[in-house]
PDB file of C-alpha atoms in Angstrom:
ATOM      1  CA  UNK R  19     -32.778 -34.007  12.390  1.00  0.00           C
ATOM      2  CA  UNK R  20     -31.048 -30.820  13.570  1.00  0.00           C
ATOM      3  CA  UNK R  21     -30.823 -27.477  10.946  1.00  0.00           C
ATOM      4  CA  UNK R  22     -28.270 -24.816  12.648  1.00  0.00           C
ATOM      5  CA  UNK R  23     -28.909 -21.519  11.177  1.00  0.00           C
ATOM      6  CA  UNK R  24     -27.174 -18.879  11.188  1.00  0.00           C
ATOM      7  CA  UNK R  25     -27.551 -14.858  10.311  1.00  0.00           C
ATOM      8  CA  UNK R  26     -25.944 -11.491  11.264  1.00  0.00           C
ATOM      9  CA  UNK R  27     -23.188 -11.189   8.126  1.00  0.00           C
ATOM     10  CA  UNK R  28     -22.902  -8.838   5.803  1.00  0.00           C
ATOM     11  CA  UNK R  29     -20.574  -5.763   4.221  1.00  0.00           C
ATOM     12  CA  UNK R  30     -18.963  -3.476   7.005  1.00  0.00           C
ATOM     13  CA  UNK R  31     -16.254  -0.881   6.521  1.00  0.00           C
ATOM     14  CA  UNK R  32     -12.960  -1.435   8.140  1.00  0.00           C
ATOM     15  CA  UNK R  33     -13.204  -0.721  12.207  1.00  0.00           C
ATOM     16  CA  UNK R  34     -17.060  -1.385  12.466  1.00  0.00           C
ATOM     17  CA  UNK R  35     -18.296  -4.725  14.156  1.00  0.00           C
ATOM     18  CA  UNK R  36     -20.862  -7.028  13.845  1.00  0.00           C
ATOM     19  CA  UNK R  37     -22.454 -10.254  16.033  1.00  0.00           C
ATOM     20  CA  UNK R  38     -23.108 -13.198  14.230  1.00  0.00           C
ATOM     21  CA  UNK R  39     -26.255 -15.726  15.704  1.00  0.00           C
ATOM     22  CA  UNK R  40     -26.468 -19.407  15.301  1.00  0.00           C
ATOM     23  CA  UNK R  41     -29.457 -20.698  16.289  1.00  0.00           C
ATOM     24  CA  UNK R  42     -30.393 -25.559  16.209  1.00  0.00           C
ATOM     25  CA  UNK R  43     -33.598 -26.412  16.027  1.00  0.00           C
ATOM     26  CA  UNK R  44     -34.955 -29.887  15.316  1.00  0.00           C
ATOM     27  CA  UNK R  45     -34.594 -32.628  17.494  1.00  0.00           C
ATOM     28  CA  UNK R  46     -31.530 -31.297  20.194  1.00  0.00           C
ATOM     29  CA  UNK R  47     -31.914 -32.857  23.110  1.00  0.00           C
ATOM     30  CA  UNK R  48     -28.237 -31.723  24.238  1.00  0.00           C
ATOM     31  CA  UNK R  49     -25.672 -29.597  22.714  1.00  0.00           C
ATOM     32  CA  UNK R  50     -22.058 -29.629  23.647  1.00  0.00           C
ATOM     33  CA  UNK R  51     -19.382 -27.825  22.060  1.00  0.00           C
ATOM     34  CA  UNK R  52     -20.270 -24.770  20.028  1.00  0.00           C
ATOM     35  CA  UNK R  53     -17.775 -23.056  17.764  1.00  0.00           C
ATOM     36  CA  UNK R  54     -17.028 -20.891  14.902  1.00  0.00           C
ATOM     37  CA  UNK R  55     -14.639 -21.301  11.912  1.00  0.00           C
ATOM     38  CA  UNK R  56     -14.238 -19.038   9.190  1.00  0.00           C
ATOM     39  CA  UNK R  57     -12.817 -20.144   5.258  1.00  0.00           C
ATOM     40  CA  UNK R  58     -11.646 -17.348   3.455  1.00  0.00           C
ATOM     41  CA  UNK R  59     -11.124 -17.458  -0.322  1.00  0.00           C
ATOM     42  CA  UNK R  60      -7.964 -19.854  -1.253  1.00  0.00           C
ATOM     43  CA  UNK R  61      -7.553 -20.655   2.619  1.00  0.00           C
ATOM     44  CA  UNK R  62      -8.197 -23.735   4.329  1.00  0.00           C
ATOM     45  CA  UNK R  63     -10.862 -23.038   7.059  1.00  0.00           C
ATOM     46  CA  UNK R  64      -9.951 -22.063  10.876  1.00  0.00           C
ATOM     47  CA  UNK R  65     -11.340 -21.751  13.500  1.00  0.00           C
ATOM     48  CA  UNK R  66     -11.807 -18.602  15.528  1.00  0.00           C
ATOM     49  CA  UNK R  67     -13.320 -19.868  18.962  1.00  0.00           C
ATOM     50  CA  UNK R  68     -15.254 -22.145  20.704  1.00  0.00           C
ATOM     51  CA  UNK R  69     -17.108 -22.513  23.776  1.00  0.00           C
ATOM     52  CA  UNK R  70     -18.035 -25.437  26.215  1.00  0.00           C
ATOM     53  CA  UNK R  71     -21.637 -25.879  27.695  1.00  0.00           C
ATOM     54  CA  UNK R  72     -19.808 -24.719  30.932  1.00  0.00           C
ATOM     55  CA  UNK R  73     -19.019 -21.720  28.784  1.00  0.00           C
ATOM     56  CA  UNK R  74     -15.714 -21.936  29.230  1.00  0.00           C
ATOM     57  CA  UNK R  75     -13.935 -20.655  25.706  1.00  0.00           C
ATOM     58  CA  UNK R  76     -10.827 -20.894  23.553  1.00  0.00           C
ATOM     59  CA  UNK R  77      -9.461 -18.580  20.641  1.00  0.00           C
ATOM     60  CA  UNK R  78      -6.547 -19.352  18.948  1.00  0.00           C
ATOM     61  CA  UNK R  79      -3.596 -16.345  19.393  1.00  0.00           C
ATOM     62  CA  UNK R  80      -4.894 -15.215  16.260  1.00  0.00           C
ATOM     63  CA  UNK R  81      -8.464 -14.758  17.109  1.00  0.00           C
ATOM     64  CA  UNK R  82      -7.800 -13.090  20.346  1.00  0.00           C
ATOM     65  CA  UNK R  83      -8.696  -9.890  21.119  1.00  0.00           C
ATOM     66  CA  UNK R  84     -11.342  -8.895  18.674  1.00  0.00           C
ATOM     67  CA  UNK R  85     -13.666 -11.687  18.866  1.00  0.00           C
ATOM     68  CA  UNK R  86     -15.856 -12.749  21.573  1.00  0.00           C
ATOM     69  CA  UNK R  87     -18.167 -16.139  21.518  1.00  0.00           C
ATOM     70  CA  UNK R  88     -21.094 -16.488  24.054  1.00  0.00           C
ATOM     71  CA  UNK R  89     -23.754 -19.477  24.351  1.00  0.00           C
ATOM     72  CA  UNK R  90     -27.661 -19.018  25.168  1.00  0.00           C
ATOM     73  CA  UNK R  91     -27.930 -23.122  26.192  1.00  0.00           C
ATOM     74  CA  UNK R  92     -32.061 -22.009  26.444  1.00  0.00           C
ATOM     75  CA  UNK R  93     -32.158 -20.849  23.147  1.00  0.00           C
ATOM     76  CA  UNK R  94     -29.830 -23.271  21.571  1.00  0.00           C
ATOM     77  CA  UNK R  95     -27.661 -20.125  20.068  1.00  0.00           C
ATOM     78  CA  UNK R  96     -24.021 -19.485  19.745  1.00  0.00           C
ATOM     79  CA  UNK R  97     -23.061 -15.838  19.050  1.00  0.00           C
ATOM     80  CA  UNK R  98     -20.237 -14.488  17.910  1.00  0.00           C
ATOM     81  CA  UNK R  99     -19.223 -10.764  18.691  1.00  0.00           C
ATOM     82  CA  UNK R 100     -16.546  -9.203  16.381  1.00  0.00           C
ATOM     83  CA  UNK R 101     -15.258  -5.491  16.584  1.00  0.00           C
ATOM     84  CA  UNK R 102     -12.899  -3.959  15.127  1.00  0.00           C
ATOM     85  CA  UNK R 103     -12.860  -5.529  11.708  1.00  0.00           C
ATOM     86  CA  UNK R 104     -10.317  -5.635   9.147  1.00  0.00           C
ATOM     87  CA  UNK R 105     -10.533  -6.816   5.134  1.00  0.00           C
ATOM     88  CA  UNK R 106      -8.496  -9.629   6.193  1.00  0.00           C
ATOM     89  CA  UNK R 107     -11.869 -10.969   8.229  1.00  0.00           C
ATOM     90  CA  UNK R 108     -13.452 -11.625   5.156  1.00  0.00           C
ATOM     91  CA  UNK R 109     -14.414 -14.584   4.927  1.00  0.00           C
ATOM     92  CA  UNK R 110     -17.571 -17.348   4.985  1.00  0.00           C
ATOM     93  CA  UNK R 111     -18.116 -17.998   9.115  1.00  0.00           C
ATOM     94  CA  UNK R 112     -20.082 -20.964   9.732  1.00  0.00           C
ATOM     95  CA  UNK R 113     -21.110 -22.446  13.211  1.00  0.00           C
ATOM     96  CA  UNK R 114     -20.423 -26.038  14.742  1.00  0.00           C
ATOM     97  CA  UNK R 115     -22.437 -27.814  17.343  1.00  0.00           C
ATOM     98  CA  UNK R 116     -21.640 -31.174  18.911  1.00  0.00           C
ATOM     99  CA  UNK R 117     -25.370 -32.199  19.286  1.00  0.00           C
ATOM    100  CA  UNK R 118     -27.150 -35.063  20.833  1.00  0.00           C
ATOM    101  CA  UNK R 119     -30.445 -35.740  19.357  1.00  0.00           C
ATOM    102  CA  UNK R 120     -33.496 -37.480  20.618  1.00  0.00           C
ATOM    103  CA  UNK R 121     -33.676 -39.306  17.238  1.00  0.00           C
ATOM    104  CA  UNK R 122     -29.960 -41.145  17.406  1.00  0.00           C
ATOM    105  CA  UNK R 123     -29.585 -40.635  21.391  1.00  0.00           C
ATOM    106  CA  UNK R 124     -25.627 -40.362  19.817  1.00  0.00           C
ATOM    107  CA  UNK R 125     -23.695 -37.455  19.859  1.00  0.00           C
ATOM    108  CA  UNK R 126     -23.542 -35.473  16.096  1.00  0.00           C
ATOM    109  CA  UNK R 127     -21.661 -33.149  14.519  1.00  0.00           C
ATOM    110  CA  UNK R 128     -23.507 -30.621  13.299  1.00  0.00           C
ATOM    111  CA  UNK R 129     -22.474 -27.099  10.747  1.00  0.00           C
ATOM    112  CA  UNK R 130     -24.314 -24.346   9.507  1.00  0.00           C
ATOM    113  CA  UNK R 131     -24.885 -23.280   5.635  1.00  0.00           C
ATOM    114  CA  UNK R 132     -22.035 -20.143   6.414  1.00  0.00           C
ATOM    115  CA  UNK R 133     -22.858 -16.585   6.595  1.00  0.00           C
ATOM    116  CA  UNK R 134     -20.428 -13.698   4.351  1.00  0.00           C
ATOM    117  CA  UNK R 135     -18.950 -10.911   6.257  1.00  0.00           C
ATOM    118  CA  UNK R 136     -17.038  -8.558   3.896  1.00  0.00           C
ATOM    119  CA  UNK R 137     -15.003  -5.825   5.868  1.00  0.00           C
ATOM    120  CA  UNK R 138     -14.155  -2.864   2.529  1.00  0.00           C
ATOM    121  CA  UNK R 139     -14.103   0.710   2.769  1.00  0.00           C
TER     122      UNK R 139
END
């Protein structure tokens, strides 16, 4: 089994940034795709970037800009680096790996429990 867990939210004031950190552990024998998506209250969840395990990375037009995702593939870790916040950030962010695990030898998909960022003044 693979747990992805994540940390780094919390309550910032408008303009101040944070990093968010995403860490599998279990049985990963390979991870793929990394991303996050965020689901604000009475939204439907989107996603604000993902990265390949060449690194290379996509953000929607309205993700890009602030946000920045980067991969540690030795430490099994997404990150994602977010400045300049505004209220309408808020939101639960939760990380997505496409793992493979020595368990299934298949490919999974895998989320994290979700991590509250609050941007108020």
């Amino acid at each position: 089994q693979v747990q992805l867990v994540e940390s780094g939210g919390g309550l910032v004031q408008p303009g101040e940034s944070l990093r968010l950190s995403c860490a599998a552990s279990g049985q990963v024998v390979a991870i793929h795709t990394m991303a996050w998506y965020r689901q604000a209250p009475g939204k439907q969840r989107e996603l604000v970037a993902r990265i390949g395990h060449d690194e290379s990375s996509y953000y929607p037009d309205s993700m890009k800009g602030r946000f920045t995702i980067s991969r540690d593939n030795a430490k099994n870790t997404v990150y994602l680096q977010m400045n300049n916040l505004k209220p309408e950030d808020t939101a639960v962010y939760s990380c997505f790996m496409n793992v493979k695990t020595s368990s299934s030898g298949f490919w999974d998909s895998e989320w994290g429990q979700g991590t509250q960022v609050t941007v108020s003044s």
